[in-house]
Coordinates of C-alpha atoms and ligand atoms in Angstrom, one line a residue:
M1 CA -58.4 -55.0 65.7
A2 CA -58.0 -58.2 67.6
S3 CA -58.0 -61.6 66.0
P4 CA -59.1 -63.9 68.8
G5 CA -57.4 -67.2 68.8
L6 CA -54.2 -66.0 67.1
P7 CA -51.0 -65.6 69.1
P8 CA -50.0 -62.0 69.9
K9 CA -47.8 -60.6 67.2
L10 CA -44.3 -59.3 67.9
V11 CA -44.3 -55.7 69.0
L12 CA -41.9 -53.2 67.6
L13 CA -41.3 -49.7 68.8
D14 CA -42.1 -48.3 65.3
D15 CA -45.7 -49.7 65.8
Y16 CA -46.2 -46.9 68.3
V17 CA -45.7 -44.0 66.0
S18 CA -49.4 -43.3 65.8
V19 CA -49.5 -43.2 69.6
I20 CA -46.4 -41.1 70.5
G21 CA -45.1 -39.7 67.2
Q22 CA -41.8 -40.3 65.3
A23 CA -39.7 -37.8 67.3
E24 CA -40.2 -39.7 70.6
I25 CA -39.3 -42.9 68.9
D26 CA -36.1 -41.4 67.4
E27 CA -35.2 -40.0 70.8
M28 CA -35.5 -43.4 72.5
R29 CA -33.4 -45.1 69.7
A30 CA -30.7 -42.5 70.2
L31 CA -30.7 -43.0 74.0
A32 CA -30.5 -46.7 73.5
R33 CA -27.6 -46.4 71.0
R34 CA -25.6 -44.4 73.4
L35 CA -25.8 -47.3 75.9
G36 CA -23.3 -48.9 73.6
G37 CA -24.8 -52.4 73.6
R38 CA -24.9 -52.7 77.4
S39 CA -27.3 -55.5 78.4
V40 CA -30.0 -55.9 81.0
K41 CA -31.3 -58.8 83.1
M42 CA -34.7 -58.6 84.6
V43 CA -35.8 -61.0 87.4
N44 CA -39.2 -61.4 89.0
S45 CA -41.3 -64.1 90.6
T46 CA -44.0 -65.0 88.1
A47 CA -44.3 -65.0 84.3
V48 CA -48.1 -64.7 84.3
G49 CA -50.7 -63.2 86.6
G50 CA -50.4 -59.8 88.3
G51 CA -49.1 -56.4 87.2
V52 CA -45.4 -57.1 87.2
A53 CA -45.7 -59.9 84.7
E54 CA -48.1 -57.8 82.7
I55 CA -45.5 -55.0 82.4
L56 CA -42.5 -57.2 81.7
N57 CA -44.3 -59.2 79.0
R58 CA -44.4 -56.0 77.0
L59 CA -41.4 -54.0 78.2
V60 CA -38.8 -56.7 77.6
P61 CA -39.6 -57.1 73.8
L62 CA -39.6 -53.3 73.4
M63 CA -36.2 -53.0 75.1
Q64 CA -34.8 -55.6 72.8
D65 CA -36.3 -53.9 69.8
V66 CA -34.9 -50.5 70.8
G67 CA -31.4 -52.0 70.9
V68 CA -30.9 -52.9 74.6
P69 CA -30.2 -56.7 74.8
T70 CA -32.6 -57.7 77.6
R71 CA -33.3 -61.1 79.2
W72 CA -36.0 -61.9 81.7
D73 CA -35.8 -64.8 84.2
V74 CA -38.3 -65.9 86.8
I75 CA -37.2 -67.3 90.2
T76 CA -38.5 -70.7 91.4
G77 CA -39.7 -71.7 94.8
G78 CA -41.9 -74.2 96.6
E79 CA -45.2 -73.6 98.2
D80 CA -43.5 -72.8 101.5
F81 CA -41.5 -70.0 99.8
F82 CA -44.5 -68.4 98.2
E83 CA -46.5 -68.6 101.4
V84 CA -43.6 -66.8 103.1
T85 CA -43.3 -64.1 100.4
K86 CA -47.1 -63.6 100.3
G87 CA -46.9 -63.0 104.1
F88 CA -44.1 -60.5 103.6
H89 CA -46.1 -58.9 100.8
N90 CA -49.1 -58.4 103.1
A91 CA -46.9 -57.3 106.0
L92 CA -45.1 -54.7 103.8
H93 CA -48.6 -53.4 102.9
G94 CA -49.2 -52.9 106.7
A95 CA -51.4 -55.9 107.3
P96 CA -51.0 -57.8 110.6
Y97 CA -48.1 -60.3 110.5
E98 CA -47.4 -63.2 112.8
V99 CA -43.6 -63.4 113.0
R100 CA -42.1 -66.9 112.6
W101 CA -38.4 -67.0 112.5
Q102 CA -38.6 -70.0 110.2
A103 CA -40.1 -67.8 107.5
F104 CA -36.8 -65.8 107.3
E105 CA -34.8 -69.1 107.0
I106 CA -37.1 -70.4 104.2
F107 CA -36.7 -67.1 102.4
Q108 CA -33.0 -67.3 102.6
A109 CA -32.8 -70.9 101.6
Y110 CA -34.7 -70.2 98.3
Q111 CA -32.6 -67.1 97.6
Q112 CA -29.5 -69.5 97.8
Q113 CA -31.2 -72.0 95.6
N114 CA -32.0 -69.4 92.9
L115 CA -28.5 -67.9 93.2
Q116 CA -27.2 -71.3 92.2
N117 CA -29.7 -71.7 89.3
L118 CA -29.7 -68.2 87.8
R119 CA -27.1 -66.4 85.7
F120 CA -26.7 -62.7 86.1
E121 CA -25.2 -62.0 82.7
G122 CA -26.5 -58.4 82.3
D123 CA -24.4 -55.2 82.7
I124 CA -27.5 -54.0 84.7
V125 CA -29.5 -56.4 86.8
V126 CA -33.1 -55.4 87.7
I127 CA -34.7 -57.3 90.5
H128 CA -38.5 -56.9 90.8
D129 CA -40.3 -56.9 94.2
P130 CA -39.3 -58.5 97.5
Q131 CA -39.5 -62.2 96.4
P132 CA -36.1 -62.2 94.7
I133 CA -34.5 -59.2 96.5
G134 CA -31.8 -61.5 98.1
L135 CA -30.3 -62.2 94.7
I136 CA -28.2 -59.1 95.4
Q137 CA -26.0 -61.5 97.2
A138 CA -24.6 -62.4 93.8
R139 CA -23.1 -59.0 93.3
D140 CA -19.8 -59.9 94.9
Q141 CA -19.2 -62.3 92.0
K142 CA -21.1 -60.3 89.4
P143 CA -20.4 -56.6 89.9
G144 CA -22.4 -54.6 87.3
R145 CA -25.1 -52.2 88.4
W146 CA -28.1 -53.5 90.5
V147 CA -31.6 -52.0 90.7
W148 CA -34.4 -53.0 92.9
R149 CA -37.8 -52.2 91.4
C150 CA -40.4 -52.1 94.2
H151 CA -43.9 -52.3 92.9
I152 CA -45.7 -52.3 96.2
D153 CA -46.7 -49.7 98.7
V154 CA -44.0 -49.8 101.4
S155 CA -45.0 -46.6 103.2
R156 CA -46.2 -48.4 106.4
P157 CA -44.4 -51.7 106.5
H158 CA -44.2 -54.2 109.3
P159 CA -41.0 -53.1 111.0
L160 CA -39.4 -56.6 111.4
V161 CA -40.1 -57.7 107.8
W162 CA -38.8 -54.3 106.6
D163 CA -35.6 -54.5 108.7
F164 CA -35.0 -58.0 107.4
L165 CA -35.3 -56.8 103.8
V166 CA -33.3 -53.6 104.3
Q167 CA -30.1 -55.6 104.6
F168 CA -30.6 -56.5 100.9
M169 CA -32.0 -53.2 99.8
K170 CA -29.0 -51.3 101.0
R171 CA -26.8 -53.1 98.6
Y172 CA -28.5 -52.0 95.4
D173 CA -27.4 -49.0 93.3
A174 CA -30.9 -47.7 92.9
M175 CA -34.4 -48.3 94.0
I176 CA -37.5 -47.6 92.0
I177 CA -40.9 -46.9 93.5
S178 CA -44.4 -46.2 92.0
S179 CA -45.5 -43.2 94.1
P180 CA -43.7 -40.3 95.9
A181 CA -45.6 -41.5 99.0
F182 CA -43.6 -44.7 99.0
T183 CA -40.1 -43.1 99.6
R184 CA -38.2 -44.4 102.6
P185 CA -35.1 -43.3 104.5
L186 CA -32.6 -45.5 102.8
P187 CA -29.0 -45.0 101.7
V188 CA -29.9 -45.8 98.1
P189 CA -31.1 -43.3 95.5
Q190 CA -34.8 -43.6 94.9
F191 CA -36.5 -43.0 91.5
L192 CA -40.2 -42.6 90.7
F193 CA -41.4 -44.7 87.8
Y194 CA -45.1 -45.1 87.0
P195 CA -46.0 -48.6 86.0
S196 CA -47.5 -48.9 82.5
I197 CA -49.9 -50.5 80.1
D198 CA -49.4 -51.3 76.5
P199 CA -52.0 -49.7 74.3
L200 CA -51.3 -52.3 71.5
S201 CA -51.4 -55.4 73.6
Q202 CA -54.3 -57.8 73.5
K203 CA -55.4 -56.5 76.9
N204 CA -55.8 -52.9 75.6
Q205 CA -56.2 -52.8 71.9
E206 CA -59.4 -51.9 70.2
L207 CA -61.9 -54.8 69.8
E208 CA -64.6 -55.5 67.3
P209 CA -68.1 -55.1 68.9
E210 CA -69.0 -58.6 67.8
F211 CA -66.1 -60.1 69.9
I212 CA -67.2 -58.1 72.9
Q213 CA -70.8 -59.4 72.4
Q214 CA -69.7 -63.0 72.0
T215 CA -67.5 -62.8 75.1
L216 CA -70.4 -61.6 77.2
E217 CA -72.6 -64.4 75.8
R218 CA -69.9 -67.0 76.5
F219 CA -70.0 -66.0 80.2
G220 CA -73.8 -65.7 80.4
I221 CA -73.7 -61.9 80.9
D222 CA -76.6 -59.8 79.5
P223 CA -75.1 -57.1 77.2
K224 CA -78.3 -55.0 77.5
R225 CA -78.1 -54.5 81.3
R226 CA -75.6 -52.4 83.2
I227 CA -72.3 -54.1 84.1
L228 CA -70.1 -53.3 87.1
T229 CA -66.7 -55.0 86.9
Q230 CA -63.6 -55.6 89.0
I231 CA -60.8 -57.5 87.4
S232 CA -58.3 -58.7 90.1
R233 CA -56.5 -61.7 91.4
F234 CA -58.6 -63.2 94.2
D235 CA -56.8 -61.4 97.0
R236 CA -58.1 -60.0 100.2
L237 CA -56.3 -56.7 99.6
K238 CA -58.4 -56.3 96.5
D239 CA -61.5 -56.6 98.8
P240 CA -63.8 -58.7 96.5
L241 CA -66.2 -59.2 99.4
G242 CA -66.5 -55.4 99.8
V243 CA -67.2 -55.2 96.1
I244 CA -70.1 -57.7 96.5
Q245 CA -71.5 -55.7 99.4
A246 CA -71.3 -52.4 97.4
Y247 CA -73.0 -54.1 94.5
K248 CA -75.8 -55.2 96.8
L249 CA -76.3 -51.6 98.0
V250 CA -76.4 -50.4 94.4
R251 CA -78.8 -53.1 93.4
K252 CA -81.5 -51.6 95.7
Y253 CA -81.7 -48.6 93.3
F254 CA -80.4 -49.8 89.9
D255 CA -80.7 -53.0 87.9
C256 CA -77.2 -54.1 87.2
Q257 CA -74.8 -57.1 87.0
L258 CA -71.5 -57.6 88.7
I259 CA -68.4 -59.3 87.3
L260 CA -65.6 -60.3 89.5
A261 CA -63.0 -61.8 87.2
G262 CA -59.6 -63.0 88.2
G263 CA -57.1 -65.7 88.0
G264 CA -54.1 -67.1 89.9
A265 CA -50.5 -66.1 90.0
K266 CA -47.8 -68.6 90.8
D267 CA -46.5 -66.3 93.6
D268 CA -49.9 -65.9 95.3
P269 CA -50.9 -69.1 97.2
E270 CA -54.0 -67.5 98.9
G271 CA -56.1 -67.2 95.7
G272 CA -58.0 -70.5 96.0
Q273 CA -59.2 -69.7 99.5
V274 CA -60.3 -66.2 98.7
L275 CA -62.1 -67.5 95.6
A276 CA -64.1 -69.9 97.8
E277 CA -65.1 -67.0 100.1
V278 CA -66.2 -65.0 97.1
M279 CA -68.3 -67.9 95.8
E280 CA -70.0 -68.2 99.1
A281 CA -70.7 -64.5 99.3
K282 CA -72.2 -64.7 95.8
G283 CA -74.8 -67.2 97.1
N284 CA -77.4 -67.8 94.4
D285 CA -77.5 -64.4 92.9
P286 CA -77.5 -65.1 89.1
D287 CA -76.4 -61.5 88.4
I288 CA -73.0 -61.9 90.1
H289 CA -70.6 -63.5 87.7
I290 CA -67.4 -64.9 89.3
L291 CA -65.0 -65.8 86.5
D292 CA -61.9 -67.7 87.3
L293 CA -59.9 -67.0 84.2
P294 CA -56.8 -68.8 82.8
P295 CA -53.6 -66.7 82.2
W296 CA -54.2 -66.5 78.4
S297 CA -57.4 -64.4 78.9
A298 CA -56.1 -60.9 77.8
L299 CA -58.7 -60.5 75.0
E300 CA -61.5 -61.6 77.3
I301 CA -60.5 -59.2 80.0
N302 CA -60.3 -56.5 77.5
A303 CA -63.8 -57.3 76.2
L304 CA -65.2 -57.4 79.8
Q305 CA -63.6 -54.0 80.6
R306 CA -64.9 -52.5 77.4
A307 CA -68.4 -53.9 78.0
S308 CA -68.6 -52.4 81.5
T309 CA -70.7 -49.5 82.6
V310 CA -68.4 -48.9 85.6
I311 CA -64.9 -50.3 86.4
I312 CA -64.3 -50.9 90.2
Q313 CA -61.0 -51.4 91.9
K314 CA -61.9 -51.3 95.6
S315 CA -58.5 -52.2 96.9
L316 CA -57.6 -51.9 100.5
Q317 CA -53.9 -51.6 99.7
E318 CA -52.4 -51.2 96.2
G319 CA -49.0 -50.6 94.7
F320 CA -50.4 -49.0 91.7
G321 CA -53.3 -50.9 90.2
L322 CA -52.8 -51.6 86.5
T323 CA -56.5 -52.6 86.3
V324 CA -57.3 -49.0 87.0
T325 CA -55.0 -47.9 84.2
E326 CA -56.7 -50.4 81.9
G327 CA -60.1 -49.0 82.8
L328 CA -59.0 -45.4 82.2
W329 CA -57.4 -46.2 78.9
K330 CA -60.8 -47.7 77.8
K331 CA -62.5 -44.4 78.7
K332 CA -64.5 -46.1 81.5
P333 CA -65.6 -44.3 84.6
V334 CA -63.6 -45.8 87.5
V335 CA -64.5 -46.1 91.1
A336 CA -61.4 -47.1 93.2
G337 CA -60.1 -47.3 96.7
A338 CA -58.1 -44.2 97.7
V339 CA -55.0 -46.2 98.5
G340 CA -51.4 -46.7 97.4
G341 CA -50.8 -45.6 93.8
I342 CA -54.5 -45.4 92.9
P343 CA -54.9 -41.6 93.6
L344 CA -52.1 -40.9 91.1
Q345 CA -54.4 -42.3 88.5
V346 CA -57.8 -41.5 89.7
I347 CA -57.8 -37.8 90.4
H348 CA -61.1 -37.5 92.3
K349 CA -63.9 -36.0 90.2
L350 CA -61.5 -35.4 87.3
T351 CA -60.4 -38.8 86.0
G352 CA -62.7 -41.0 88.2
L353 CA -64.0 -41.3 91.7
L354 CA -62.2 -42.4 94.8
C355 CA -63.9 -44.2 97.7
H356 CA -62.9 -45.1 101.3
S357 CA -65.6 -47.7 102.3
V358 CA -68.2 -50.1 101.0
E359 CA -70.9 -47.4 101.4
G360 CA -68.6 -44.9 99.7
C361 CA -68.0 -47.2 96.8
A362 CA -71.8 -47.9 96.4
Y363 CA -72.5 -44.2 96.6
Q364 CA -70.0 -43.3 93.8
I365 CA -71.3 -46.1 91.6
R366 CA -74.9 -44.8 92.1
F367 CA -73.7 -41.3 91.2
L368 CA -72.2 -42.5 88.0
L369 CA -75.2 -44.5 87.0
S370 CA -77.4 -41.5 87.7
N371 CA -75.1 -39.2 85.7
P372 CA -74.0 -40.9 82.5
Q373 CA -72.8 -37.7 81.0
I374 CA -70.4 -37.0 83.9
A375 CA -69.4 -40.7 83.8
A376 CA -68.5 -40.3 80.1
R377 CA -66.5 -37.1 80.8
L378 CA -64.5 -38.8 83.6
G379 CA -63.8 -41.6 81.2
E380 CA -62.5 -39.2 78.5
N381 CA -60.3 -37.4 81.0
G382 CA -59.0 -40.7 82.4
H383 CA -58.0 -41.8 78.9
E384 CA -56.0 -38.6 78.4
H385 CA -54.3 -39.0 81.8
A386 CA -53.3 -42.6 81.0
K387 CA -52.1 -41.7 77.6
E388 CA -49.9 -38.9 79.0
N389 CA -48.4 -40.8 81.9
F390 CA -48.9 -44.5 82.0
L391 CA -48.0 -46.0 78.6
V392 CA -45.2 -48.5 78.1
T393 CA -43.4 -46.1 75.8
R394 CA -43.1 -43.6 78.6
N395 CA -41.9 -46.3 80.9
L396 CA -39.3 -47.5 78.4
K397 CA -37.9 -43.9 78.2
R398 CA -37.6 -43.8 81.9
W399 CA -35.7 -47.1 82.0
L400 CA -33.3 -45.8 79.3
S401 CA -32.6 -42.7 81.2
L402 CA -32.0 -44.7 84.4
F403 CA -29.6 -46.9 82.6
H404 CA -27.6 -43.8 81.5
Y405 CA -27.5 -42.6 85.1
L406 CA -26.2 -46.0 86.2
V407 CA -23.5 -46.7 83.6
G408 CA -22.9 -43.2 82.2
S409 CA -23.7 -42.4 78.5
G410 CA -21.5 -43.4 75.6
A411 CA -19.7 -46.7 75.0
Ligands
UDP1 N1 -55.0 -59.8 85.4 C1 -55.1 -60.8 84.5 N2 -55.9 -61.8 84.8 C2 -56.6 -61.9 86.0 C3 -56.5 -60.9 86.9 C4 -55.7 -59.8 86.6 O1 -54.6 -60.7 83.4 O2 -57.3 -62.9 86.1 C5 -54.2 -58.6 85.0 C6 -54.9 -57.3 85.0 O3 -55.6 -57.1 83.8 C7 -53.7 -56.4 85.2 C8 -52.8 -57.2 86.2 O4 -53.1 -58.5 86.0 O5 -53.0 -56.1 84.0 C9 -53.0 -56.8 87.6 O6 -52.2 -55.8 87.9 P1 -52.5 -54.8 89.2 O7 -51.4 -53.8 89.3 O8 -53.9 -54.3 89.1 O9 -52.6 -55.8 90.4 P2 -51.5 -56.9 91.0 O10 -52.1 -58.2 90.6 O11 -50.2 -56.7 90.4 O12 -51.6 -56.7 92.5

């Protein structure tokens, strides 16, 4: 159980024996041993906030524990850089994009700056997402094996942004995507990895009911009334305004409260503006709780998810949506946008409900509130689905297998 206020404890692979069994753990240790001490360097663009940081915070210590020396570095960049990369991010998701040639120059300038500042000491270098993709330019000096882990939906990218990034992509030894729908015609082998959550992390571990109660009280939320929750960075692609509209439609029929909880990520400069729009849409409704949370809020987010009657993730575009996985793991009925990697998790009417519009979202929430037994069954199924497919231990095993593919097994 959680001890609020204490730092998270070190996580060891053996701690997962009750989740995945000893045989799986032994198998992973054997796989790691046969890598002969080869080391890994992970690079991404933010240490906190968002799904990639969430994954790396748990995966990297586990890789170290299993016997693969792994380091994790975060690139640096000014506001201008993160504005450019956020524009790229939206454009890769198919959003309208106004091409400014200066953006490509800014992007390149910061790649060069990071190439100067970072060391690529691993036998295998893994670069996450487009922000640091240009670091592949170091491969001439630092051969090794290079992997690009793409966490976003690139099935319908803006052609100019895509073409610009392809010059870097082509130079990697492998690319990893989160859904079969994201494959692209590229001269690079592509692998499917599901993102993952850690069942033992502060975000997902069991909590004492008293802590859940106290958390609700702290935020002024009534534990006795229904709670609809979306946890997300304040990002237009997460459609927080659509969630408020859906809540208002549900409110005509059911008494309920809405929580929209999110925080910032260093690589997302649009958060403040979107938060202001959300505050305006809330107006003076005391049952809409907008929580701007600091990065160290894992236990609070866990408590809010566990206290929820329904978890919403009404994204308009989504790479995978770890907040969906977190809801499934907690046996919650989830209503989520049928986009990106979400349908891999929410199998409609089996592990949750999918929606395509504000009205659809409201309809599915009303259905769940009217049918609590069905809601509970979806939650149970969702938990099993997450346990089978989306845990960090499964993810770790895939990484180990990929490393074998890249460097060959045996020392
Ligand atoms: N998250 C968080 N604090 C926030 C908002 C989100 O810790 O204020 C976490 C959330 O619990 C999840 C991750 O950040 O683990 C978001 O991952 P997801 O894949 O849903 O979306 P992304 O932000 O990567 O687009």
